[in-house]
Coordinates of C-alpha atoms and ligand atoms in Angstrom, one line a residue:
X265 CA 61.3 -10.1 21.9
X266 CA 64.9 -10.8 21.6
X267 CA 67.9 -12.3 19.1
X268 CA 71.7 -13.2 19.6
X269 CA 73.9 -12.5 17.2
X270 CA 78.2 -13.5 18.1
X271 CA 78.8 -10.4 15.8
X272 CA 77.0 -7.0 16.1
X273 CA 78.2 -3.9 14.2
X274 CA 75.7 -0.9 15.2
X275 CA 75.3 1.6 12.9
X276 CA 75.0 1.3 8.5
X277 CA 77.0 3.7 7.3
X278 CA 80.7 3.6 5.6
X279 CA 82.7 1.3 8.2
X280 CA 79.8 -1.0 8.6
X281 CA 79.7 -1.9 4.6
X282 CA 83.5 -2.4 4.7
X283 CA 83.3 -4.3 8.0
X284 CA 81.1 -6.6 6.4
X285 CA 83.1 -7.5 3.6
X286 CA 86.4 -8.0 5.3
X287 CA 84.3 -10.5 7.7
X288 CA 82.9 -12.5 4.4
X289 CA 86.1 -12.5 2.8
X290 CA 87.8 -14.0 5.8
X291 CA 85.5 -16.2 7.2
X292 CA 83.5 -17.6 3.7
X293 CA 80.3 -19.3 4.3
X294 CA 81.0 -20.1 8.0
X295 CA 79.7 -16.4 8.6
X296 CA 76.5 -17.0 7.5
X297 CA 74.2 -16.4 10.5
X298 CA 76.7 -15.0 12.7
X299 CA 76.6 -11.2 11.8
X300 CA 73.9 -8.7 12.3
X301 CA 74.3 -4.7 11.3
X302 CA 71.7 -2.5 12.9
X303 CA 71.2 1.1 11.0
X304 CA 68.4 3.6 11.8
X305 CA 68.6 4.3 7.8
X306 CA 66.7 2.7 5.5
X307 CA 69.0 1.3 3.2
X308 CA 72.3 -0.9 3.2
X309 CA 75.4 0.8 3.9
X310 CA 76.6 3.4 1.0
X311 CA 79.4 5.8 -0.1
X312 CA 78.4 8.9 2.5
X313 CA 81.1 11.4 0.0
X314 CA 78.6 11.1 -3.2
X315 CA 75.8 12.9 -1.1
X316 CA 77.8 16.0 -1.3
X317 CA 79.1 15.2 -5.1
X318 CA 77.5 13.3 -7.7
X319 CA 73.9 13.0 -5.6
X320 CA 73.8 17.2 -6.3
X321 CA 74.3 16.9 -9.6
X322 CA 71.6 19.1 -11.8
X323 CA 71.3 15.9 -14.2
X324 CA 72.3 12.7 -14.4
X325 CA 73.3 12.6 -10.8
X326 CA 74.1 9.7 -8.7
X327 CA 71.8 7.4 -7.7
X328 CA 71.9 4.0 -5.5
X329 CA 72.0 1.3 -5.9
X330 CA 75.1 2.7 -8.0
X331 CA 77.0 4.0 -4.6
X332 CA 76.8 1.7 -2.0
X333 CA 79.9 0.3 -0.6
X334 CA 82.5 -0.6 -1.6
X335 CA 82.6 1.1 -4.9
X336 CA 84.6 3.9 -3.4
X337 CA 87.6 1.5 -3.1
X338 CA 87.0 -0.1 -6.4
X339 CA 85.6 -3.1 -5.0
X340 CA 82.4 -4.9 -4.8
X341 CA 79.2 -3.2 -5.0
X342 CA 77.5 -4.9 -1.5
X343 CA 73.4 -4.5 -2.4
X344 CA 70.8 -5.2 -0.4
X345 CA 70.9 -9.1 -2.2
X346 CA 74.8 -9.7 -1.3
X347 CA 74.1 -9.4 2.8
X348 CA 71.2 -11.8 2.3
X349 CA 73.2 -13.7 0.3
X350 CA 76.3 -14.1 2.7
X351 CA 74.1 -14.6 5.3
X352 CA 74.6 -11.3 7.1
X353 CA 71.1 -9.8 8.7
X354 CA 70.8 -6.3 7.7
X355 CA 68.4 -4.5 10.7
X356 CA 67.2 -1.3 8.6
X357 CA 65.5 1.7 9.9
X358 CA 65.4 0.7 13.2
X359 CA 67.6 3.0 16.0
X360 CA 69.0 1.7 18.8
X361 CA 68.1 3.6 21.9
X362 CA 70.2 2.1 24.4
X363 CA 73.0 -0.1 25.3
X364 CA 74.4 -2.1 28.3
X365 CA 77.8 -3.0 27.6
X366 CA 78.0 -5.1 30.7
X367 CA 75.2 -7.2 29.6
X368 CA 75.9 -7.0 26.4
X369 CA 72.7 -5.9 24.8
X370 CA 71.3 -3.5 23.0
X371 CA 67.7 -2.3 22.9
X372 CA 66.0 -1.0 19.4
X373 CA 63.2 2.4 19.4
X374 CA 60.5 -0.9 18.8
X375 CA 61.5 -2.3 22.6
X376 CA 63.7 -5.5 20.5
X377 CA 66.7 -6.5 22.8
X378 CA 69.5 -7.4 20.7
X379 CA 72.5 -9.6 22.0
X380 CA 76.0 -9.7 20.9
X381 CA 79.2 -11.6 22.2
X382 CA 81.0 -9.2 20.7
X383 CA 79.6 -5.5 18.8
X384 CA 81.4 -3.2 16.6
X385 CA 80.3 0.6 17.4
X386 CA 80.5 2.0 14.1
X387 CA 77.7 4.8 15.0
X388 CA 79.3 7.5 13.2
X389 CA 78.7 11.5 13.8
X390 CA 75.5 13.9 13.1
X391 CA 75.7 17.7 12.2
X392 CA 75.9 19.6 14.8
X393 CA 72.7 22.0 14.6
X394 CA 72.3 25.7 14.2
X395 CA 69.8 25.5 17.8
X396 CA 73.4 24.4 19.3
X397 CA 74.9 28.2 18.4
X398 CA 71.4 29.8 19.6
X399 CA 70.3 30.1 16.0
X400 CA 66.5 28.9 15.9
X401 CA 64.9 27.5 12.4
X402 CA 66.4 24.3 11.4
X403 CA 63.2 23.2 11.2
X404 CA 61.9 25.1 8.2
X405 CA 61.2 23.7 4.7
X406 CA 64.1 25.1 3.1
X407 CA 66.9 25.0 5.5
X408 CA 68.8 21.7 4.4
X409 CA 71.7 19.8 6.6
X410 CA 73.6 17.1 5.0
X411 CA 74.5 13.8 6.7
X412 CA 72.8 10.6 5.1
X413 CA 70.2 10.2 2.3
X414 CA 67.0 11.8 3.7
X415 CA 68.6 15.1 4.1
X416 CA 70.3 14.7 0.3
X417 CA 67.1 14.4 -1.0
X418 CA 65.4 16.9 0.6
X419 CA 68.4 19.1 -0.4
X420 CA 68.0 18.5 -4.1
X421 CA 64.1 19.0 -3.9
X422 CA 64.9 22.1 -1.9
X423 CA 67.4 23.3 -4.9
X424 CA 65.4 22.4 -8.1
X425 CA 62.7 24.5 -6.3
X426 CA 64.7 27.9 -6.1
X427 CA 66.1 27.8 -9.5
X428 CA 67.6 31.6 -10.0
X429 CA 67.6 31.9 -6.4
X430 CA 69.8 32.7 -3.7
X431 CA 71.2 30.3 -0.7
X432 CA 73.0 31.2 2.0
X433 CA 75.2 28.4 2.9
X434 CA 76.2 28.7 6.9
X435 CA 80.0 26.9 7.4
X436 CA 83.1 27.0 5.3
X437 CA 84.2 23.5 5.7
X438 CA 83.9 21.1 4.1
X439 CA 79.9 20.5 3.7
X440 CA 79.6 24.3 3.4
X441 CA 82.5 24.5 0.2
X442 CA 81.0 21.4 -1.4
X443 CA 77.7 22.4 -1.5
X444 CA 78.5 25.7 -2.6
X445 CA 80.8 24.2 -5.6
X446 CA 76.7 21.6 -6.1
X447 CA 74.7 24.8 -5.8
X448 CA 76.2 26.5 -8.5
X449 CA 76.1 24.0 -10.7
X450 CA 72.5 24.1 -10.1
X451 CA 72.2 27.7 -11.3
X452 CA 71.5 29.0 -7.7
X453 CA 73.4 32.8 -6.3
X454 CA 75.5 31.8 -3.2
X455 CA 76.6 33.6 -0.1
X456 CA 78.9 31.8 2.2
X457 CA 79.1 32.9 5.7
X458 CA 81.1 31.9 8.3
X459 CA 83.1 33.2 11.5
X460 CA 86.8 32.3 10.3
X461 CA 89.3 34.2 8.4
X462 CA 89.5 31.9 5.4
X463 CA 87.6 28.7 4.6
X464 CA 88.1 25.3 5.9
X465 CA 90.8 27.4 8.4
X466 CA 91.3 23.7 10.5
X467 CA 93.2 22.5 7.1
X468 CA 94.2 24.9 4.8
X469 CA 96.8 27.8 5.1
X470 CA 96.1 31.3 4.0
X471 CA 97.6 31.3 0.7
X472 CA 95.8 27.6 0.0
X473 CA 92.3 29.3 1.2
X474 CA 92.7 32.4 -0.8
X475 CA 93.5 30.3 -3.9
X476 CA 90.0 28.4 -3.5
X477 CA 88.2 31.8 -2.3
X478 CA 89.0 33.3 -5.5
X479 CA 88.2 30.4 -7.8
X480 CA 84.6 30.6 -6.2
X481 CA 84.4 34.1 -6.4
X482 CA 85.0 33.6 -10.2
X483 CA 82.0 31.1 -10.1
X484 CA 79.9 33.8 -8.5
X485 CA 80.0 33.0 -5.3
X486 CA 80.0 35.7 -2.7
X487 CA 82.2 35.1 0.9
X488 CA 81.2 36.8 3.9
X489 CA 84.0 36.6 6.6
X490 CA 84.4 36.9 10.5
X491 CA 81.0 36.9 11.6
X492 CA 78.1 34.7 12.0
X493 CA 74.1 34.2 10.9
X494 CA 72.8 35.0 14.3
X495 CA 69.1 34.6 13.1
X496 CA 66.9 33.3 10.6
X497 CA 63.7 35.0 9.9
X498 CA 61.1 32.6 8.9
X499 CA 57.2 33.0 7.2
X500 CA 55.1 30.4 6.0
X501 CA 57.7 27.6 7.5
X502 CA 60.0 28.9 5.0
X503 CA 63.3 30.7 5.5
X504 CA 62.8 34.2 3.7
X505 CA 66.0 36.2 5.4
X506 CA 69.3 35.3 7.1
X507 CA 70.6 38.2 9.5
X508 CA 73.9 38.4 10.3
X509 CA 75.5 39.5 13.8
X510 CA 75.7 43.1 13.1
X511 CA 72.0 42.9 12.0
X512 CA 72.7 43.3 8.0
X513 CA 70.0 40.9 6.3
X514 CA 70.5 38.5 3.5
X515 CA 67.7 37.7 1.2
X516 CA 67.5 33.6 1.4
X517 CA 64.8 31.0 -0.6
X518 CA 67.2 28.5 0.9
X519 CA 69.6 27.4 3.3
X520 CA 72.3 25.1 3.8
X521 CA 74.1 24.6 6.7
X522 CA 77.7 23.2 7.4
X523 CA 79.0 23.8 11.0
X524 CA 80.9 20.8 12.1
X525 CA 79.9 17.3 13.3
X526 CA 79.9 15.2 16.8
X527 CA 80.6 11.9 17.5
X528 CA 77.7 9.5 18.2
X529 CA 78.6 8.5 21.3
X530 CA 75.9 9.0 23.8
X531 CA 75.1 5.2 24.1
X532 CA 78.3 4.7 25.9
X533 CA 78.4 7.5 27.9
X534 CA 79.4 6.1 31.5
X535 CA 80.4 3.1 29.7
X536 CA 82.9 2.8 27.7
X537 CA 86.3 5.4 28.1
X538 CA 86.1 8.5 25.9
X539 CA 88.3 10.8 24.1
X540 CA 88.5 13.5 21.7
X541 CA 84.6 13.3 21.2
X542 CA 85.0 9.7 20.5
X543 CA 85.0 6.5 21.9
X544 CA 89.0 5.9 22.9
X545 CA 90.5 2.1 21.9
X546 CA 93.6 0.7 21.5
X547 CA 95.4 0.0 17.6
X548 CA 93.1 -2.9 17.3
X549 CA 90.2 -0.7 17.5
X550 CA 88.5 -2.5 20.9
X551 CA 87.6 0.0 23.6
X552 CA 87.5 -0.5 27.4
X553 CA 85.5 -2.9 27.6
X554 CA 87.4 -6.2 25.5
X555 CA 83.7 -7.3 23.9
X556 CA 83.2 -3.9 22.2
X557 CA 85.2 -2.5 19.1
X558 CA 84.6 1.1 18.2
X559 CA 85.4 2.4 14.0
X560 CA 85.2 5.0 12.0
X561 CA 84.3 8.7 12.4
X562 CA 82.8 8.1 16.4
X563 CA 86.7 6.1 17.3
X564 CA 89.8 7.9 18.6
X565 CA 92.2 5.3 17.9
X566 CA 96.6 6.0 18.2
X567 CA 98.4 7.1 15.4
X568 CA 101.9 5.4 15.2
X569 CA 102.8 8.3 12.5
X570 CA 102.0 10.7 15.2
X571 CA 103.7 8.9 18.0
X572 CA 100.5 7.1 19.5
X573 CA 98.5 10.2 19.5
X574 CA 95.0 9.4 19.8
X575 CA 92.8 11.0 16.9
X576 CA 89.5 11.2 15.7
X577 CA 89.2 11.6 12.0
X578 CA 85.6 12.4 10.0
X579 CA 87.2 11.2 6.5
X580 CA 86.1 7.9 4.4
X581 CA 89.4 6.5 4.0
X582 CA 89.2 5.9 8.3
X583 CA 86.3 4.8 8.0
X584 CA 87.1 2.0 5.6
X585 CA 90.6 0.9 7.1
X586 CA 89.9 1.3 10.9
X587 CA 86.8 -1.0 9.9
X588 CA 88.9 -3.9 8.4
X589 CA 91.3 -4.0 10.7
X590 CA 88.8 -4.3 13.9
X591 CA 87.3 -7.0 11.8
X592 CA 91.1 -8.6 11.6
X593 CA 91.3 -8.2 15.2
X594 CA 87.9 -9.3 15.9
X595 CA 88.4 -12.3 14.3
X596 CA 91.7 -13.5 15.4
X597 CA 92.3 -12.4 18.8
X598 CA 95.6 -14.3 19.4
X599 CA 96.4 -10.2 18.4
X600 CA 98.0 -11.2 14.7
X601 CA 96.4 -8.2 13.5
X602 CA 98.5 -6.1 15.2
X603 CA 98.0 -2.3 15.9
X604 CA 96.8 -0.6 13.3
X605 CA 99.3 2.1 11.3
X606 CA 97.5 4.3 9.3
X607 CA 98.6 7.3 7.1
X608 CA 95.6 10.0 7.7
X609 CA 94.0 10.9 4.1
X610 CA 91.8 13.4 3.2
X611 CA 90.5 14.2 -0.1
X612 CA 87.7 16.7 -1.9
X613 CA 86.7 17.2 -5.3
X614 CA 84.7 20.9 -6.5
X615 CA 84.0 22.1 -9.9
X616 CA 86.9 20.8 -12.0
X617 CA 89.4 20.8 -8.7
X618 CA 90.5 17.6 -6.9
X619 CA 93.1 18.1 -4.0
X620 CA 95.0 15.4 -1.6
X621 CA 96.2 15.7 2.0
X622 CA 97.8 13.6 3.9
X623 CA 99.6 13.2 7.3
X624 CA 99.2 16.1 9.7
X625 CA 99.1 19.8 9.4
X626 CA 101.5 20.3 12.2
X627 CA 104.5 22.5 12.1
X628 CA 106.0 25.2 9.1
X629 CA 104.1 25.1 6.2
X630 CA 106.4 25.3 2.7
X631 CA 104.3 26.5 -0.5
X632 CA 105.2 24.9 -3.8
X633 CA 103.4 25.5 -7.5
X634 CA 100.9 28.3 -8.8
X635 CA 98.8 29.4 -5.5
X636 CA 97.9 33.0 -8.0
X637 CA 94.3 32.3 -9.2
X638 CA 94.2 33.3 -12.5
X639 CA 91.4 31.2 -14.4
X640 CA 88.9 29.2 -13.9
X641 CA 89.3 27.2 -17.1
X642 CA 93.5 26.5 -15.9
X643 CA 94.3 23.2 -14.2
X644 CA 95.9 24.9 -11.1
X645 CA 98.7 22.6 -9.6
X646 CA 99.9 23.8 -6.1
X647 CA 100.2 22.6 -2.4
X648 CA 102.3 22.5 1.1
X649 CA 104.6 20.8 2.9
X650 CA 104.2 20.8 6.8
X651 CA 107.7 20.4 8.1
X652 CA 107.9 19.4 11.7
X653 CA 111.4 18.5 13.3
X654 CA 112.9 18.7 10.2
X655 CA 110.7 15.6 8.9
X656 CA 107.6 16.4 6.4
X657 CA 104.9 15.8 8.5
X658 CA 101.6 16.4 5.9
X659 CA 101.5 17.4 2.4
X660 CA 98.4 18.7 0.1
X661 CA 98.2 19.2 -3.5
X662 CA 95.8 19.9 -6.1
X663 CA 95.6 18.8 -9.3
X664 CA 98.3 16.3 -8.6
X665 CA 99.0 12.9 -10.5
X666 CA 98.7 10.0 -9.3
X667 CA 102.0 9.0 -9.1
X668 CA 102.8 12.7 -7.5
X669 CA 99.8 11.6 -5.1
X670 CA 102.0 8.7 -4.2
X671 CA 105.0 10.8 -4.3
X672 CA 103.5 12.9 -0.8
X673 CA 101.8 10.2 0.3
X674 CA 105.3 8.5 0.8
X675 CA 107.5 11.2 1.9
X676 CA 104.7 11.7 4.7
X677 CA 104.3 8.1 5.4
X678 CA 108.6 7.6 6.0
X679 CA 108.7 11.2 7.4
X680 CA 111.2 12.2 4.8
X681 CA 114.4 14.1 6.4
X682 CA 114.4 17.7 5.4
X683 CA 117.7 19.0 6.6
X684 CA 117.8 22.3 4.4
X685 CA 113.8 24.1 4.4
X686 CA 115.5 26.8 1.5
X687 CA 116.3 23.4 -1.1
X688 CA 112.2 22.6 -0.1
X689 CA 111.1 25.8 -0.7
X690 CA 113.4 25.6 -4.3
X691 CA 112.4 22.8 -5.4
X692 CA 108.6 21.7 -4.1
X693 CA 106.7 18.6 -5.4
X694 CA 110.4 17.7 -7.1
X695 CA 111.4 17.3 -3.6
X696 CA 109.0 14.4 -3.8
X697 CA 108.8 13.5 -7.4
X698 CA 112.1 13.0 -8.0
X699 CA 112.9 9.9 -6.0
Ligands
LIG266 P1 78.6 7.0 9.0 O1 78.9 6.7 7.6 O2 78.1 8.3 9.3 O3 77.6 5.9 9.5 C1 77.0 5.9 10.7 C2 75.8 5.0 10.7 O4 75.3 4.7 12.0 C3 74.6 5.7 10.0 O5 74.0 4.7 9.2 C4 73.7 6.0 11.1 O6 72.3 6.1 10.8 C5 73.9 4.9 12.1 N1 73.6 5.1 13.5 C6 74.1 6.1 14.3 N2 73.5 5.9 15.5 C7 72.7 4.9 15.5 C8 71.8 4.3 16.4 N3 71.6 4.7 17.7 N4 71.0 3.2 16.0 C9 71.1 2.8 14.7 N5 72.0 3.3 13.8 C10 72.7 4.4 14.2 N6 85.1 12.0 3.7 C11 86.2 12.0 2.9 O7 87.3 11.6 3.2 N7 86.0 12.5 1.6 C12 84.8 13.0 1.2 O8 84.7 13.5 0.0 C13 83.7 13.0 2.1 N8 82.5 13.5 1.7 C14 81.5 13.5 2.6 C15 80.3 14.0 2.3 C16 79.2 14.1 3.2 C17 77.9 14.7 2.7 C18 79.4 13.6 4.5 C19 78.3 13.7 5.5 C20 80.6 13.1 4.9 C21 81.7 13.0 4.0 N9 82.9 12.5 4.3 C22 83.9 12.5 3.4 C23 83.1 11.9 5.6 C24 82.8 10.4 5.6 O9 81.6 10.1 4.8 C25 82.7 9.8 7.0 O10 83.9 10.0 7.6 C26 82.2 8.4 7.0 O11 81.0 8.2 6.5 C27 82.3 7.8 8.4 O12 81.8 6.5 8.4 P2 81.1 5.8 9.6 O13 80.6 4.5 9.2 O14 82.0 6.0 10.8 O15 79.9 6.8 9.9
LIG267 P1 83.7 21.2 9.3 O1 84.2 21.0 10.7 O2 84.5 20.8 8.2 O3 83.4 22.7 9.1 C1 82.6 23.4 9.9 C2 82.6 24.9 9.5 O4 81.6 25.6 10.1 C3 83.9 25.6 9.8 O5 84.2 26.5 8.7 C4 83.6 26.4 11.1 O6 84.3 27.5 11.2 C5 82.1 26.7 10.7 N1 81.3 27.1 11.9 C6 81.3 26.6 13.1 N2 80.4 27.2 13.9 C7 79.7 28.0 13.0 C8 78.6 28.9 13.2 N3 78.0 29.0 14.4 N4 78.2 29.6 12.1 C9 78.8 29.5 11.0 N5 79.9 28.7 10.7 C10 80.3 28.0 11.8 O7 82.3 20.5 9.3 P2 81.2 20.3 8.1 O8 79.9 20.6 8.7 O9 81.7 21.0 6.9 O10 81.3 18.7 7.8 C11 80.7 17.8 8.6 C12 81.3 16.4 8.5 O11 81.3 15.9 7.2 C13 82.8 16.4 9.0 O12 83.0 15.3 9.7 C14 83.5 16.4 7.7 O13 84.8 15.7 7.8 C15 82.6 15.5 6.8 N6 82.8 15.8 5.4 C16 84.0 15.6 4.8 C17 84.2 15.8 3.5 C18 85.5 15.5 2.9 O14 86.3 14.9 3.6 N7 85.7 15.9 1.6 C19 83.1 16.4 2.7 C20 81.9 16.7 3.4 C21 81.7 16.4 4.7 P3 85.7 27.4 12.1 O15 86.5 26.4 11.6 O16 86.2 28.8 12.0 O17 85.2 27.1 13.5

């Protein structure tokens, strides 16, 4: 059993609904037909960053079809209805288990060859699991991950039943600070446990750490530091006790866990050139082989901001630009696209916080604003400047504007001259603001 398809994109997620509407809005109704998206989930491509946000909610939370793409960039909310309606063959719950890029096909889990003349790898990344550290139990009824819808379900049926109770959430990155910020708002105790000195220690400085620790401290959220859960003791197939490397147990009636990602790449092992966990292309987003494009969080792809460095970046804001422009490039190879040059963007949002970075977190970092904690009812404003060769390089700040959002974003984006670090230090976002 086979089809052809001139366009494949492999994988549903983020890049795959943005993908799709770049291709409708520049080729019309001549698409119709031409483009196939292939996603072991179930439903058409959504907004990935409300699973850890409004999905959690205790009431009224988010729900699709409210959240599937491309409401996250204000634009058009792409349902089920609009691919059949442009003419684009959504492939639903079906994985694809392998892939010969020479042949150009791909094979689904249900023995259905697939083939392209050209395919868009927009595959993604998975948590990385506790078995990968030694830690046995993911397994167990109340030990939740978080990638994609199943597991946000199963998280919120998982928190409404320990009301009162206490999680341990494993990981203080990003998934492990979010759900925290969710967890509490669903009345649950929370211990946070990871091996760092401070939270989310790959982004923030000390001092921007310590002013987040503290605000969830206030919340009632307990950290534990500098060590790991090196076992989970489990009865019943329930978690009933996380024990920590030094043997000290913590009482859990559930679990969350938060340790990092990787890169969905195994398809194209031995394949297609790799890098930084990723699949390595050029700044129109094809890889080594000229029929396949690679996107979002599974592409490393050169940064012109960072002097052509090739990175690999797990945030939405990738996802949706590298995805439009290997649709540009896709479909007009004369190369008018050009190379892509993206600002990198990161963003969260916890409790009644809401921070910005972007750029890189390379060189001296300059404080600015209120990092002292002081309530949890004050609208903190704060953040850094990395200064690099005398050029801001990355800047973060909470509570911002957004014209002050702008403000950084610009200074990163032209790598604004910074010939005196004292007048920085002096003067902070004003450094910015002011122009
Ligand atoms: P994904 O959105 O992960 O999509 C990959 C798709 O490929 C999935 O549908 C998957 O099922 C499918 N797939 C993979 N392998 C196969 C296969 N073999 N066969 C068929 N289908 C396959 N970023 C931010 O900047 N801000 C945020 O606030 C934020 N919040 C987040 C919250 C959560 C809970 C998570 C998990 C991520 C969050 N991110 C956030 C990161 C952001 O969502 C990702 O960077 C983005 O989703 C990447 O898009 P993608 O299309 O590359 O991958
Ligand atoms: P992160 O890489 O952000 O964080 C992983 C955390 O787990 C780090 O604190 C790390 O510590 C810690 N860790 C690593 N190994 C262990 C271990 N054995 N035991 C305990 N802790 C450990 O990954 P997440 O899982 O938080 O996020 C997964 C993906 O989702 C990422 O791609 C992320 O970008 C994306 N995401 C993005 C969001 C956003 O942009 N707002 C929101 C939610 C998810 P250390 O750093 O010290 O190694």
């Amino acid at each position: 059993m086979s089809r052809a398809f001139t366009y494949v994109i492999l994988g549903g997620g983020v890049a795959a609904g943005y993908a799709a509407l770049e291709f409708v809005r520049r080729r019309g109704d001549a698409a119709l037909g031409e483009l196939c998206i292939i996603s072991e989930e179930a439903v058409a491509p959504y907004e990935r960053p409300a699973l850890s946000k409004g999905y959690l909610l205790p009431e009224g939370g988010a729900r699709l079809p409210a959240f599937h793409t491309c409401v996250g960039a204000n634009d058009q909310l792409l349902t089920a209805e609009w691919y059949r309606e442009h003419g684009i063959e959504l492939i639903l719950g079906t994985k694809v288990i392998s892939a010969d890029v020479r042949r150009k096909t791909l094979v689904t889990s249900i023995g259905k060859t697939i083939n392209y003349k050209t395919l868009i790898v927009a595959t993604g990344a998975r948590a990385s699991k506790l078995e990968e550290f030694g830690v046995s139990g993911s397994d167990a009824e109340n030990v939740c991950y978080l990638r994609n819808i199943v597991d946000a379900d199963k998280l919120v049926r998982v928190m409404r039943s320990s009301p009162g109770g206490n999680a341990i959430v494993i990981g203080g990155g990003y998934i492990g600070m979010e759900c925290a910020a969710a967890l509490v708002a669903n009345k649950i105790k929370v211990t946070i446990v990871f091996p760092g000195k401070y939270c989310m220690d790959r982004l923030f400085t000390q001092k921007i750490a310590e002013f987040y620790e503290n605000y969830y401290t206030s919340k009632g959220v307990t950290f534990i530091k500098g060590t790991a859960v090196s076992s989970l003791e489990v009865s019943s197939g329930m978690v009933t006790t996380a024990i920590l490397r030094d043997g000290r147990p913590l009482p859990a009636d559930m679990v969350v866990v938060g340790i990092g990602a990787r890169a969905n790449t195994a398809l194209f092992e031995g394949q297609l050139t790799l890098e930084k966990g990723g699949i390595k292309v050029n700044g129109q987003m094809q890889t080594s082989d000229a029929s396949v494009y690679a996107v979002g969080d599974v592409a490393a792809f050169p940064v012109k901001l960072f002097g052509g460095d090739a990175r690999r970046l797990e945030h939405v804001d990738c996802a949706r630009r590298t995805a439009r422009h290997a649709v540009a490039a896709v479909l007009d190879p004369t190369g008018a696209a050009g190379d892509i040059d993206y600002l990198p963007f990161f963003y969260s949002r916890v409790f009644a916080l809401s921070w910005r970075f972007y750029g890189d977190n390379a060189g001296e970092a300059v404080h600015f604003g209120d990092l002292g904690f002081s309530s949890a009812s004050s609208t903190p404003k704060f953040g850094a400047f990395w200064v690099s060769s005398g050029r801001i390089a990355g800047a973060f700040l909470e509570g911002g504007s957004p014209e002050e959002y702008e403000a950084i974003a610009h200074a990163v984006r032209r790598g604004a001259a910074v010939p005196d670090v004292a007048q920085l230090v002096r003067e902070g976002l004003a450094f910015v603001v002011r122009e």
